[in-house]
mmCIF file of C-alpha atoms in Angstrom:
data_model
loop_
_atom_site.group_PDB
_atom_site.id
_atom_site.type_symbol
_atom_site.label_atom_id
_atom_site.label_comp_id
_atom_site.label_asym_id
_atom_site.label_seq_id
_atom_site.Cartn_x
_atom_site.Cartn_y
_atom_site.Cartn_z
ATOM 1 C CA MET A 75 -0.088 -0.195 -0.562
ATOM 2 C CA ILE A 76 0.928 3.612 -0.296
ATOM 3 C CA VAL A 77 1.081 5.617 3.029
ATOM 4 C CA ARG A 78 1.184 10.069 1.719
ATOM 5 C CA LEU A 79 3.676 11.308 4.033
ATOM 6 C CA ARG A 80 3.086 15.356 5.319
ATOM 7 C CA SER A 81 6.217 17.141 6.726
ATOM 8 C CA ARG A 82 7.175 20.570 6.789
ATOM 9 C CA ASP A 83 9.023 19.948 3.968
ATOM 10 C CA GLY A 84 7.046 19.344 1.576
ATOM 11 C CA LEU A 85 4.087 15.982 0.409
ATOM 12 C CA GLU A 86 6.516 12.831 -0.071
ATOM 13 C CA ARG A 87 4.630 9.520 -0.662
ATOM 14 C CA VAL A 88 5.884 5.748 0.868
ATOM 15 C CA LYS A 89 5.064 2.232 -0.243
ATOM 16 C CA VAL A 90 4.985 -0.394 2.370
ATOM 17 C CA ARG A 91 3.369 -4.058 1.803
ATOM 18 C CA ASP A 92 0.001 -4.081 3.578
ATOM 19 C CA GLY A 93 -0.883 -5.344 7.090
ATOM 20 C CA ALA A 94 3.820 -3.785 8.028
ATOM 21 C CA THR A 95 4.838 -3.016 11.117
ATOM 22 C CA LEU A 96 5.039 0.440 12.590
ATOM 23 C CA GLY A 97 9.320 -0.378 12.338
ATOM 24 C CA GLU A 98 8.393 -0.994 8.442
ATOM 25 C CA LEU A 99 6.950 1.882 8.075
ATOM 26 C CA GLN A 100 10.206 3.903 9.969
ATOM 27 C CA SER A 101 12.753 1.456 7.727
ATOM 28 C CA ALA A 102 10.915 2.769 4.200
ATOM 29 C CA ILE A 103 10.784 5.605 5.295
ATOM 30 C CA GLU A 104 14.226 5.913 6.785
ATOM 31 C CA ASP A 105 14.920 4.771 2.823
ATOM 32 C CA VAL A 106 12.692 7.370 0.726
ATOM 33 C CA THR A 107 13.542 10.894 3.238
ATOM 34 C CA GLY A 108 16.612 9.450 4.605
ATOM 35 C CA VAL A 109 15.018 10.589 8.429
ATOM 36 C CA GLN A 110 16.316 7.997 10.545
ATOM 37 C CA ALA A 111 13.833 5.908 11.887
ATOM 38 C CA SER A 112 15.009 7.308 15.858
ATOM 39 C CA GLU A 113 14.812 10.864 15.007
ATOM 40 C CA GLN A 114 10.974 9.854 12.972
ATOM 41 C CA ARG A 115 8.459 11.405 15.273
ATOM 42 C CA LEU A 116 5.104 9.775 13.598
ATOM 43 C CA SER A 117 1.131 10.293 13.950
ATOM 44 C CA GLU A 118 -1.306 10.854 12.371
ATOM 45 C CA ASP A 119 -2.965 14.365 13.649
ATOM 46 C CA GLN A 120 -1.745 17.256 11.190
ATOM 47 C CA ASN A 121 -1.504 19.086 14.710
ATOM 48 C CA LEU A 122 2.384 17.044 14.771
ATOM 49 C CA LEU A 123 3.656 20.337 12.390
ATOM 50 C CA LYS A 124 2.847 23.481 14.594
ATOM 51 C CA PRO A 125 4.865 24.441 16.962
ATOM 52 C CA ASN A 126 2.480 25.444 19.858
ATOM 53 C CA GLU A 127 0.397 21.702 19.488
ATOM 54 C CA ALA A 128 2.929 19.259 18.852
ATOM 55 C CA ALA A 129 3.741 18.264 22.746
ATOM 56 C CA LYS A 130 0.434 17.072 23.350
ATOM 57 C CA VAL A 131 0.063 14.983 20.008
ATOM 58 C CA ARG A 132 -0.943 11.622 20.814
ATOM 59 C CA LEU A 133 2.316 10.417 18.876
ATOM 60 C CA LEU A 134 1.569 6.806 16.417
ATOM 61 C CA GLN A 135 3.138 4.075 18.256
ATOM 62 C CA SER A 136 1.754 1.315 15.650
ATOM 63 C CA THR A 137 0.263 0.284 11.866
ATOM 64 C CA GLU A 138 -3.623 -0.373 12.928
ATOM 65 C CA GLY A 139 -5.647 1.585 11.027
ATOM 66 C CA LEU A 140 -3.748 2.247 8.185
ATOM 67 C CA LYS A 141 -4.397 1.152 4.597
ATOM 68 C CA HIS A 142 -4.088 3.283 1.251
ATOM 69 C CA GLY A 143 -3.552 6.598 0.670
ATOM 70 C CA SER A 144 -3.979 7.587 4.267
ATOM 71 C CA MET A 145 -1.608 10.497 5.754
ATOM 72 C CA VAL A 146 0.893 10.698 7.287
ATOM 73 C CA TYR A 147 2.016 13.192 9.604
ATOM 74 C CA LEU A 148 6.381 12.929 9.618
ATOM 75 C CA SER A 149 8.208 15.406 12.353
ATOM 76 C CA TYR A 150 11.968 15.504 12.739
ATOM 77 C CA GLY A 151 14.579 19.110 13.905
ATOM 78 C CA PHE A 152 16.273 19.635 10.991
ATOM 79 C CA GLU A 153 15.376 20.904 6.947
ATOM 80 C CA ARG A 154 15.567 19.179 4.309
ATOM 81 C CA ASP A 155 14.743 19.937 0.547
ATOM 82 C CA VAL A 156 11.712 17.523 -1.053
ATOM 83 C CA PRO A 157 11.720 17.329 -4.981
ATOM 84 C CA ALA A 158 8.559 19.515 -5.611
ATOM 85 C CA ALA A 159 5.181 17.046 -6.379
ATOM 86 C CA THR A 160 4.498 18.307 -9.968
ATOM 87 C CA ARG A 161 6.986 19.692 -12.582
ATOM 88 C CA LYS A 162 6.055 24.033 -12.313
ATOM 89 C CA SER A 163 5.855 25.679 -15.691
ATOM 90 C CA CYS A 164 9.202 28.151 -17.407
ATOM 91 C CA PHE A 165 6.374 31.196 -16.351
ATOM 92 C CA GLU A 166 6.461 29.589 -12.630
ATOM 93 C CA GLU A 167 10.413 28.481 -12.316
ATOM 94 C CA ARG A 168 11.222 32.574 -13.416
ATOM 95 C CA ALA A 169 13.446 34.860 -10.722
ATOM 96 C CA PHE A 170 10.328 36.827 -8.665
ATOM 97 C CA GLY A 171 10.611 40.539 -10.638
ATOM 98 C CA THR A 172 11.924 38.586 -13.881
ATOM 99 C CA SER A 173 10.063 40.662 -17.144
ATOM 100 C CA MET A 174 9.952 39.960 -20.876
ATOM 101 C CA THR A 175 9.894 42.377 -23.650
ATOM 102 C CA VAL A 176 7.541 41.875 -26.505
ATOM 103 C CA ALA A 177 11.435 40.602 -29.466
ATOM 104 C CA GLU A 178 11.771 38.357 -25.841
ATOM 105 C CA MET A 179 8.249 37.096 -26.174
ATOM 106 C CA ILE A 180 8.143 36.285 -29.825
ATOM 107 C CA ALA A 181 10.986 34.946 -29.805
ATOM 108 C CA LYS A 182 10.114 31.967 -27.279
ATOM 109 C CA GLN A 183 6.937 31.782 -28.991
ATOM 110 C CA THR A 184 6.900 28.773 -32.186
ATOM 111 C CA ARG A 185 5.515 30.109 -35.304
ATOM 112 C CA ILE A 186 4.999 28.029 -38.234
ATOM 113 C CA GLU A 187 7.168 29.969 -41.726
ATOM 114 C CA ARG A 188 6.585 29.116 -44.613
ATOM 115 C CA GLN A 189 9.813 28.272 -46.466
ATOM 116 C CA GLU A 190 10.847 30.258 -49.509
ATOM 117 C CA HIS A 191 13.679 27.696 -51.354
ATOM 118 C CA ALA A 192 14.001 24.313 -50.359
ATOM 119 C CA ASP A 193 18.031 23.360 -49.785
ATOM 120 C CA CYS A 194 18.238 21.062 -52.928
ATOM 121 C CA ALA A 195 18.176 23.696 -56.580
ATOM 122 C CA SER A 196 16.602 20.890 -58.729
ATOM 123 C CA VAL A 197 16.669 16.818 -58.536
ATOM 124 C CA SER A 198 17.373 16.241 -62.766
ATOM 125 C CA ILE A 199 15.990 11.463 -62.459
ATOM 126 C CA GLU A 200 17.273 8.996 -65.601
ATOM 127 C CA ARG A 201 14.534 8.962 -67.914
ATOM 128 C CA HIS A 202 14.246 5.176 -68.142
ATOM 129 C CA ALA A 203 14.746 4.938 -64.553
ATOM 130 C CA ALA A 204 11.584 7.085 -63.746
ATOM 131 C CA ASN A 205 9.575 5.605 -67.113
ATOM 132 C CA ALA A 206 9.630 2.211 -64.918
ATOM 133 C CA PHE A 207 8.949 2.953 -62.624
ATOM 134 C CA GLN A 208 5.656 4.793 -62.494
ATOM 135 C CA LEU A 209 4.903 2.311 -66.394
ATOM 136 C CA TYR A 210 4.627 0.022 -63.100
ATOM 137 C CA VAL A 211 2.160 1.618 -61.529
ATOM 138 C CA ASN A 212 0.584 2.867 -63.705
ATOM 139 C CA GLN A 213 0.360 -0.424 -65.747
ATOM 140 C CA GLY A 214 1.441 -2.968 -63.610
ATOM 141 C CA ILE A 215 -0.980 -2.056 -60.779
ATOM 142 C CA ALA A 216 -2.873 0.265 -61.425
ATOM 143 C CA PHE A 217 -1.777 2.760 -59.118
ATOM 144 C CA SER A 218 -4.067 1.066 -55.956
ATOM 145 C CA ILE A 219 -1.457 0.381 -54.201
ATOM 146 C CA LYS A 220 1.764 2.968 -52.383
ATOM 147 C CA ARG A 221 4.558 1.789 -53.860
ATOM 148 C CA CYS A 222 8.197 2.787 -52.689
ATOM 149 C CA GLY A 223 12.050 2.884 -53.792
ATOM 150 C CA PHE A 224 15.187 4.538 -53.201
ATOM 151 C CA MET A 225 17.013 6.945 -55.825
ATOM 152 C CA TYR A 226 20.655 6.455 -55.919
ATOM 153 C CA GLY A 227 22.693 9.186 -57.648
ATOM 154 C CA THR A 228 25.548 13.312 -57.100
ATOM 155 C CA SER A 229 24.418 16.616 -55.535
ATOM 156 C CA ASP A 230 26.769 19.451 -55.689
ATOM 157 C CA ASP A 231 27.244 22.181 -53.872
ATOM 158 C CA GLU A 232 24.251 24.349 -55.263
ATOM 159 C CA GLY A 233 21.740 21.635 -54.289
ATOM 160 C CA ASN A 234 21.283 19.448 -57.844
ATOM 161 C CA VAL A 235 20.670 16.458 -57.779
ATOM 162 C CA ARG A 236 21.182 13.798 -60.329
ATOM 163 C CA VAL A 237 19.505 10.088 -59.993
ATOM 164 C CA GLU A 238 20.669 7.359 -61.885
ATOM 165 C CA PHE A 239 18.738 4.751 -60.832
ATOM 166 C CA ILE A 240 15.412 3.155 -58.496
ATOM 167 C CA TYR A 241 15.918 0.494 -56.566
ATOM 168 C CA GLU A 242 13.176 -0.757 -54.939
ATOM 169 C CA PRO A 243 13.630 -2.464 -52.744
ATOM 170 C CA PRO A 244 10.852 -5.167 -50.283
ATOM 171 C CA GLN A 245 7.419 -3.995 -49.349
ATOM 172 C CA ASP A 246 4.400 -4.964 -48.463
ATOM 173 C CA GLY A 247 1.937 -1.764 -50.067
ATOM 174 C CA SER A 248 -1.964 -0.968 -49.491
ATOM 175 C CA LYS A 249 -3.873 2.130 -50.614
ATOM 176 C CA ASP A 250 -2.901 3.612 -47.304
ATOM 177 C CA ASP A 251 0.826 3.041 -46.733
ATOM 178 C CA VAL A 252 3.610 0.870 -48.018
ATOM 179 C CA LEU A 253 5.796 -0.743 -45.296
ATOM 180 C CA VAL A 254 9.462 -1.744 -46.076
ATOM 181 C CA HIS A 255 11.483 -4.643 -45.238
ATOM 182 C CA ALA A 256 15.190 -3.222 -46.328
ATOM 183 C CA GLU A 257 17.129 -1.765 -43.151
ATOM 184 C CA GLY A 258 19.648 -4.210 -42.512
ATOM 185 C CA THR A 259 19.094 -6.427 -45.001
ATOM 186 C CA GLU A 260 21.914 -8.005 -46.953
ATOM 187 C CA GLU A 261 20.414 -7.240 -50.947
ATOM 188 C CA LEU A 262 20.806 -3.264 -49.292
ATOM 189 C CA GLY A 263 23.679 -4.229 -48.216
ATOM 190 C CA LYS A 264 25.215 -4.919 -52.216
ATOM 191 C CA VAL A 265 22.935 -2.108 -52.732
ATOM 192 C CA GLU A 266 24.752 0.755 -50.836
ATOM 193 C CA ILE A 267 28.293 -1.367 -52.772
ATOM 194 C CA ILE A 268 27.191 -1.687 -56.294
ATOM 195 C CA ALA A 269 25.798 2.151 -55.298
ATOM 196 C CA GLU A 270 29.852 3.761 -53.982
ATOM 197 C CA LEU A 271 31.969 1.232 -57.537
ATOM 198 C CA LEU A 272 29.999 3.776 -59.210
ATOM 199 C CA GLY A 273 30.864 7.268 -57.687
ATOM 200 C CA LEU A 274 26.682 7.176 -56.696
ATOM 201 C CA LYS A 275 24.655 7.657 -53.069
ATOM 202 C CA ARG A 276 21.159 7.594 -52.067
ATOM 203 C CA VAL A 277 19.336 10.629 -52.630
ATOM 204 C CA GLY A 278 16.612 10.166 -52.614
ATOM 205 C CA HIS A 279 13.227 9.236 -51.890
ATOM 206 C CA ILE A 280 10.400 8.306 -54.744
ATOM 207 C CA PHE A 281 6.868 6.844 -53.899
ATOM 208 C CA SER A 282 3.053 6.616 -55.502
ATOM 209 C CA GLN A 283 0.453 7.790 -54.095
ATOM 210 C CA SER A 284 -3.337 5.015 -55.146
ATOM 211 C CA SER A 285 -5.511 5.671 -56.668
ATOM 212 C CA GLU A 286 -8.066 7.043 -54.083
ATOM 213 C CA ASP A 287 -9.923 10.749 -53.644
ATOM 214 C CA ARG A 288 -7.589 11.995 -51.545
ATOM 215 C CA ASP A 289 -8.273 16.116 -50.435
ATOM 216 C CA TYR A 290 -4.325 16.862 -50.178
ATOM 217 C CA LEU A 291 -0.670 16.855 -51.651
ATOM 218 C CA ILE A 292 1.711 14.968 -49.439
ATOM 219 C CA SER A 293 -0.112 12.487 -45.699
ATOM 220 C CA THR A 294 0.716 13.304 -42.316
ATOM 221 C CA LYS A 295 2.592 9.923 -41.638
ATOM 222 C CA GLU A 296 4.365 10.936 -46.088
ATOM 223 C CA LEU A 297 5.769 14.476 -44.250
ATOM 224 C CA CYS A 298 7.114 12.741 -40.936
ATOM 225 C CA ASP A 299 8.589 10.460 -43.434
ATOM 226 C CA MET A 300 9.885 12.396 -45.721
ATOM 227 C CA ALA A 301 11.630 14.541 -42.613
ATOM 228 C CA ALA A 302 12.767 11.382 -40.795
ATOM 229 C CA MET A 303 15.222 10.779 -43.842
ATOM 230 C CA GLN A 304 16.245 14.636 -44.770
ATOM 231 C CA ALA A 305 17.431 13.977 -41.046
ATOM 232 C CA GLU A 306 19.153 11.211 -42.045
ATOM 233 C CA HIS A 307 20.598 11.530 -45.243
ATOM 234 C CA GLY A 308 21.434 15.208 -45.622
ATOM 235 C CA ASP A 309 19.876 18.713 -46.744
ATOM 236 C CA HIS A 310 19.687 17.683 -50.225
ATOM 237 C CA PHE A 311 17.444 14.337 -49.900
ATOM 238 C CA VAL A 312 14.917 14.651 -51.568
ATOM 239 C CA THR A 313 11.552 13.385 -52.613
ATOM 240 C CA ALA A 314 9.412 12.518 -55.429
ATOM 241 C CA VAL A 315 6.048 11.733 -55.727
ATOM 242 C CA VAL A 316 3.934 9.744 -58.256
ATOM 243 C CA SER A 317 0.242 10.476 -58.921
ATOM 244 C CA LEU A 318 -3.029 10.170 -60.927
ATOM 245 C CA PHE A 319 -4.547 12.697 -62.004
ATOM 246 C CA HIS A 320 -8.398 12.430 -63.771
ATOM 247 C CA THR A 321 -9.449 15.138 -66.026
ATOM 248 C CA ASP A 322 -12.495 15.378 -68.929
ATOM 249 C CA GLU A 323 -9.769 14.471 -72.139
ATOM 250 C CA GLY A 324 -8.396 11.262 -69.601
ATOM 251 C CA THR A 325 -5.437 10.215 -66.721
ATOM 252 C CA ASP A 326 -2.499 12.112 -66.871
ATOM 253 C CA VAL A 327 0.262 10.868 -64.870
ATOM 254 C CA HIS A 328 2.182 13.172 -62.355
ATOM 255 C CA PHE A 329 5.876 13.198 -61.447
ATOM 256 C CA GLU A 330 6.073 16.445 -58.336
ATOM 257 C CA ALA A 331 9.249 16.542 -55.906
ATOM 258 C CA TYR A 332 9.234 17.925 -52.368
ATOM 259 C CA GLN A 333 11.540 18.625 -49.659
ATOM 260 C CA CYS A 334 9.867 19.585 -46.359
ATOM 261 C CA THR A 335 11.136 22.485 -44.144
ATOM 262 C CA ARG A 336 13.837 22.480 -41.932
ATOM 263 C CA GLN A 337 11.398 23.622 -39.225
ATOM 264 C CA CYS A 338 8.808 20.885 -39.934
ATOM 265 C CA ALA A 339 12.363 17.971 -39.737
ATOM 266 C CA LYS A 340 13.629 20.410 -36.527
ATOM 267 C CA LEU A 341 10.226 19.680 -34.858
ATOM 268 C CA HIS A 342 10.311 16.650 -35.812
ATOM 269 C CA GLY A 343 13.096 15.461 -34.495
ATOM 270 C CA GLU A 344 12.371 16.699 -30.777
ATOM 271 C CA GLY A 345 8.629 15.318 -31.263
ATOM 272 C CA TRP A 346 6.450 17.839 -32.939
ATOM 273 C CA PHE A 347 4.745 15.438 -34.816
ATOM 274 C CA GLN A 348 2.705 12.371 -31.780
ATOM 275 C CA LEU A 349 -0.215 11.710 -33.690
ATOM 276 C CA ASP A 350 -2.454 8.020 -33.860
ATOM 277 C CA GLU A 351 -1.983 5.769 -37.260
ATOM 278 C CA ASP A 352 -5.090 7.295 -39.128
ATOM 279 C CA GLU A 353 -3.906 10.586 -38.837
ATOM 280 C CA ARG A 354 -1.043 10.176 -39.905
ATOM 281 C CA ARG A 355 -2.363 8.034 -42.789
ATOM 282 C CA PHE A 356 -5.366 9.636 -43.819
ATOM 283 C CA CYS A 357 -4.759 14.101 -42.965
ATOM 284 C CA GLY A 358 -3.731 16.215 -45.221
ATOM 285 C CA ALA A 359 -2.771 18.883 -41.135
ATOM 286 C CA ALA A 360 -0.737 18.105 -38.781
ATOM 287 C CA THR A 361 -1.994 18.409 -35.002
ATOM 288 C CA LEU A 362 1.425 19.098 -32.999
ATOM 289 C CA ARG A 363 2.659 19.259 -29.964
ATOM 290 C CA ASP A 364 4.329 21.159 -27.635
ATOM 291 C CA PRO A 365 7.101 17.670 -25.516
ATOM 292 C CA ARG A 366 8.362 20.637 -23.467
ATOM 293 C CA GLU A 367 4.674 21.121 -22.603
ATOM 294 C CA PRO A 368 2.456 18.766 -22.971
ATOM 295 C CA GLU A 369 -0.158 19.942 -22.035
ATOM 296 C CA LYS A 370 -0.787 22.897 -23.298
ATOM 297 C CA LYS A 371 -3.494 23.271 -26.220
ATOM 298 C CA LYS A 372 -2.601 25.809 -28.793
ATOM 299 C CA PRO A 373 1.063 25.441 -29.084
ATOM 300 C CA VAL A 374 2.090 27.088 -32.494
ATOM 301 C CA ILE A 375 1.207 30.226 -34.054
ATOM 302 C CA VAL A 376 -0.127 29.676 -37.420
ATOM 303 C CA ALA A 377 -0.754 32.993 -39.487
ATOM 304 C CA GLY A 378 -0.912 34.795 -35.977
ATOM 305 C CA LYS A 379 -3.313 32.682 -34.883
ATOM 306 C CA ASP A 380 -2.751 30.148 -32.340
ATOM 307 C CA THR A 381 -3.693 27.246 -32.659
ATOM 308 C CA ASP A 382 -2.196 23.563 -32.421
ATOM 309 C CA ARG A 383 -3.780 22.320 -36.155
ATOM 310 C CA VAL A 384 -1.315 23.133 -39.099
ATOM 311 C CA ASP A 385 -1.941 22.142 -43.083
ATOM 312 C CA ASN A 386 1.024 19.693 -44.773
ATOM 313 C CA GLU A 387 0.994 22.888 -47.627
ATOM 314 C CA TRP A 388 2.981 24.616 -45.029
ATOM 315 C CA PHE A 389 6.135 22.567 -44.020
ATOM 316 C CA LEU A 390 5.722 21.192 -47.777
ATOM 317 C CA CYS A 391 8.876 22.791 -50.222
ATOM 318 C CA PRO A 392 8.470 22.417 -53.871
ATOM 319 C CA VAL A 393 11.772 21.564 -55.684
ATOM 320 C CA LYS A 394 11.899 22.144 -59.544
ATOM 321 C CA ILE A 395 11.583 18.994 -61.332
ATOM 322 C CA LEU A 396 14.059 17.644 -65.036
ATOM 323 C CA ASP A 397 14.947 14.191 -66.637
ATOM 324 C CA HIS A 398 17.686 13.131 -68.497
ATOM 325 C CA GLU A 399 19.557 10.269 -70.094
ATOM 326 C CA GLY A 400 22.795 8.544 -68.119
ATOM 327 C CA LEU A 401 24.747 5.594 -67.972
ATOM 328 C CA MET A 402 22.609 3.711 -66.409
ATOM 329 C CA THR A 403 19.389 2.153 -68.274
ATOM 330 C CA SER A 404 16.556 0.307 -66.457
ATOM 331 C CA ASP A 405 15.730 -2.470 -69.163
ATOM 332 C CA PHE A 406 15.999 -5.211 -67.166
ATOM 333 C CA ALA A 407 13.105 -6.973 -64.429
ATOM 334 C CA VAL A 408 13.450 -4.916 -61.841
ATOM 335 C CA GLU A 409 13.595 -7.130 -58.459
ATOM 336 C CA ASN A 410 10.830 -7.645 -55.043
ATOM 337 C CA ARG A 411 7.932 -7.221 -57.735
ATOM 338 C CA LEU A 412 5.021 -9.211 -58.726
ATOM 339 C CA THR A 413 7.475 -10.253 -62.081
ATOM 340 C CA ALA A 414 9.226 -12.617 -62.852
ATOM 341 C CA TRP A 415 13.367 -12.165 -61.608
ATOM 342 C CA GLY A 416 15.356 -14.913 -62.829
ATOM 343 C CA THR A 417 17.369 -16.052 -65.405
ATOM 344 C CA GLY A 418 14.875 -16.275 -68.153
ATOM 345 C CA GLU A 419 14.896 -12.759 -67.810
ATOM 346 C CA LEU A 420 18.757 -12.416 -68.085
ATOM 347 C CA LYS A 421 18.345 -14.720 -71.222
ATOM 348 C CA ALA A 422 15.592 -12.257 -72.529
ATOM 349 C CA HIS A 423 18.144 -8.720 -72.035
ATOM 350 C CA LEU A 424 21.623 -10.800 -72.948
ATOM 351 C CA THR A 425 19.930 -11.445 -76.786
ATOM 352 C CA LYS A 426 18.062 -8.512 -76.611
ATOM 353 C CA ASN A 427 21.000 -6.742 -76.524
ATOM 354 C CA LYS A 428 23.570 -8.891 -78.094
ATOM 355 C CA SER A 429 24.285 -6.260 -81.142
ATOM 356 C CA MET A 430 26.052 -3.961 -78.369
ATOM 357 C CA PRO A 431 29.531 -4.317 -77.030
ATOM 358 C CA PHE A 432 28.730 -5.951 -74.425
ATOM 359 C CA VAL A 433 29.577 -3.424 -71.097
ATOM 360 C CA ARG A 434 26.851 -1.329 -72.020
ATOM 361 C CA THR A 435 24.461 -4.125 -72.023
ATOM 362 C CA LEU A 436 25.375 -4.746 -68.421
ATOM 363 C CA SER A 437 24.752 -0.712 -67.840
ATOM 364 C CA ASP A 438 21.620 -2.014 -66.432
ATOM 365 C CA PHE A 439 21.662 -1.845 -62.360
ATOM 366 C CA HIS A 440 19.047 -4.034 -61.723
ATOM 367 C CA LEU A 441 21.270 -6.407 -63.775
ATOM 368 C CA LEU A 442 24.326 -5.967 -61.670
ATOM 369 C CA LEU A 443 22.306 -6.223 -58.505
ATOM 370 C CA PHE A 444 20.216 -9.438 -60.243
ATOM 371 C CA LEU A 445 24.083 -10.539 -60.632
ATOM 372 C CA SER A 446 25.297 -10.099 -57.108
ATOM 373 C CA LYS A 447 22.752 -12.112 -55.816
ATOM 374 C CA ASN A 448 23.553 -15.100 -57.956
ATOM 375 C CA LEU A 449 26.067 -17.709 -55.727
ATOM 376 C CA ASN A 450 28.724 -18.560 -58.908
ATOM 377 C CA MET A 451 29.528 -14.140 -58.683
ATOM 378 C CA ASP A 452 31.990 -13.594 -55.996
ATOM 379 C CA ALA A 453 32.377 -9.633 -54.745
ATOM 380 C CA ASN A 454 35.331 -10.094 -56.380
ATOM 381 C CA ASP A 455 33.530 -10.590 -59.736
ATOM 382 C CA ILE A 456 30.793 -8.263 -58.943
ATOM 383 C CA ALA A 457 33.672 -5.213 -58.235
ATOM 384 C CA CYS A 458 34.950 -5.606 -61.601
ATOM 385 C CA ILE A 459 31.911 -6.203 -63.624
ATOM 386 C CA VAL A 460 30.793 -2.971 -61.392
ATOM 387 C CA GLN A 461 34.227 -0.483 -61.846
ATOM 388 C CA ALA A 462 33.718 -1.951 -65.490
ATOM 389 C CA VAL A 463 30.475 -0.765 -66.150
ATOM 390 C CA ALA A 464 31.080 2.785 -63.956
ATOM 391 C CA SER A 465 34.206 3.817 -66.533
ATOM 392 C CA GLN A 466 32.429 1.615 -69.928
ATOM 393 C CA GLN A 467 35.221 -0.923 -71.052
ATOM 394 C CA ASP A 468 35.438 -3.381 -71.261
ATOM 395 C CA PRO A 469 35.086 -6.543 -68.428
ATOM 396 C CA GLY A 470 36.467 -8.727 -70.285
ATOM 397 C CA GLU A 471 36.166 -12.421 -72.232
ATOM 398 C CA GLY A 472 35.900 -14.579 -69.400
ATOM 399 C CA TYR A 473 32.772 -12.754 -67.285
ATOM 400 C CA LYS A 474 30.642 -12.161 -70.380
ATOM 401 C CA ILE A 475 31.043 -17.069 -71.015
ATOM 402 C CA ILE A 476 30.458 -16.615 -66.741
ATOM 403 C CA ILE A 477 27.195 -14.483 -67.621
ATOM 404 C CA GLU A 478 26.275 -15.790 -70.801
ATOM 405 C CA SER A 479 26.148 -19.214 -68.835
ATOM 406 C CA LEU A 480 24.395 -18.216 -66.440
ATOM 407 C CA ALA A 481 21.771 -17.223 -69.066
ATOM 408 C CA GLY A 482 22.376 -20.944 -70.158
ATOM 409 C CA MET A 483 23.289 -19.534 -73.765
#
């Protein structure tokens, strides 16, 4: 049971077993307060704490009658510092007479402000990679579920990002969300090695939205994912969104690119986006809570008004989107799709490109990943092949023979 303990220095709680003896109670009090049993004067009479009445008070002789929640008064002959039962607000903790200027008051408020320009100046996506992704989500799964991929490429000091290939990790998609099973896997490790050998790194994230009707650009869950990835991968990390728009003339597939604002990434990192799962997935506005003062009902200021709801578009920065034709193609079957990815696809790819230089046939990320997962190719073999692709030098007749044999040719 818990016994409430009131002394002149504050209120504390002592936990003892039901039916505890007086000695056990005194021992528990000593553990909590540091007041030795020999110095404790206990009573159920609050007059124990009144100097003029203390001598007349009947002291506690036993624990009979004490139950869970009982109040016991404690007197001792020295002063103690007892922590407050409730945390004081920043206002209450100010020194007496402290004043605050209007400028200081404004500086302490959390104002949601638009960011004029994204840190990423532009993103150019290799057109074969972009086309392979949009064709699958459009014709393969008909925008019925969400799908995502990791974009690999380069970025310069001015914030221009150039995407050379898109890796599609293992994932479970639904019309509202996508669960990715990639981090820490052997396959992702091979992807990172191939990218590094090509002089590339992860520079962005791409996902498709389902064709479900919605009245927002980005859901709060998608916004939180953007903020987390920007914090992990750097200021130039960019997110591309592929969506289907219905018009009077038919349907159009749209590619758009965004970053979340620096303020959004900061607030997400501090834990302001504390939302239930339905709101994160289905809502185009975020409910914010100040983790320092969670009881505050309207912790932010938007357009001059106190509120706890912020439209997600306040946190978005559009990024200029371009395309280019790069070194790599995306003709080989793509990993982790519902479509086949095996030796039959390898044979078809080699047959289709037999008139091209062999190094050009190999210049496909999805093919390189397929070869890296083949037990007949070790890490050194893959490194030699990828380095040959990077330099556009023939890897040698030996590797051509090995790869053709893998395809049964």
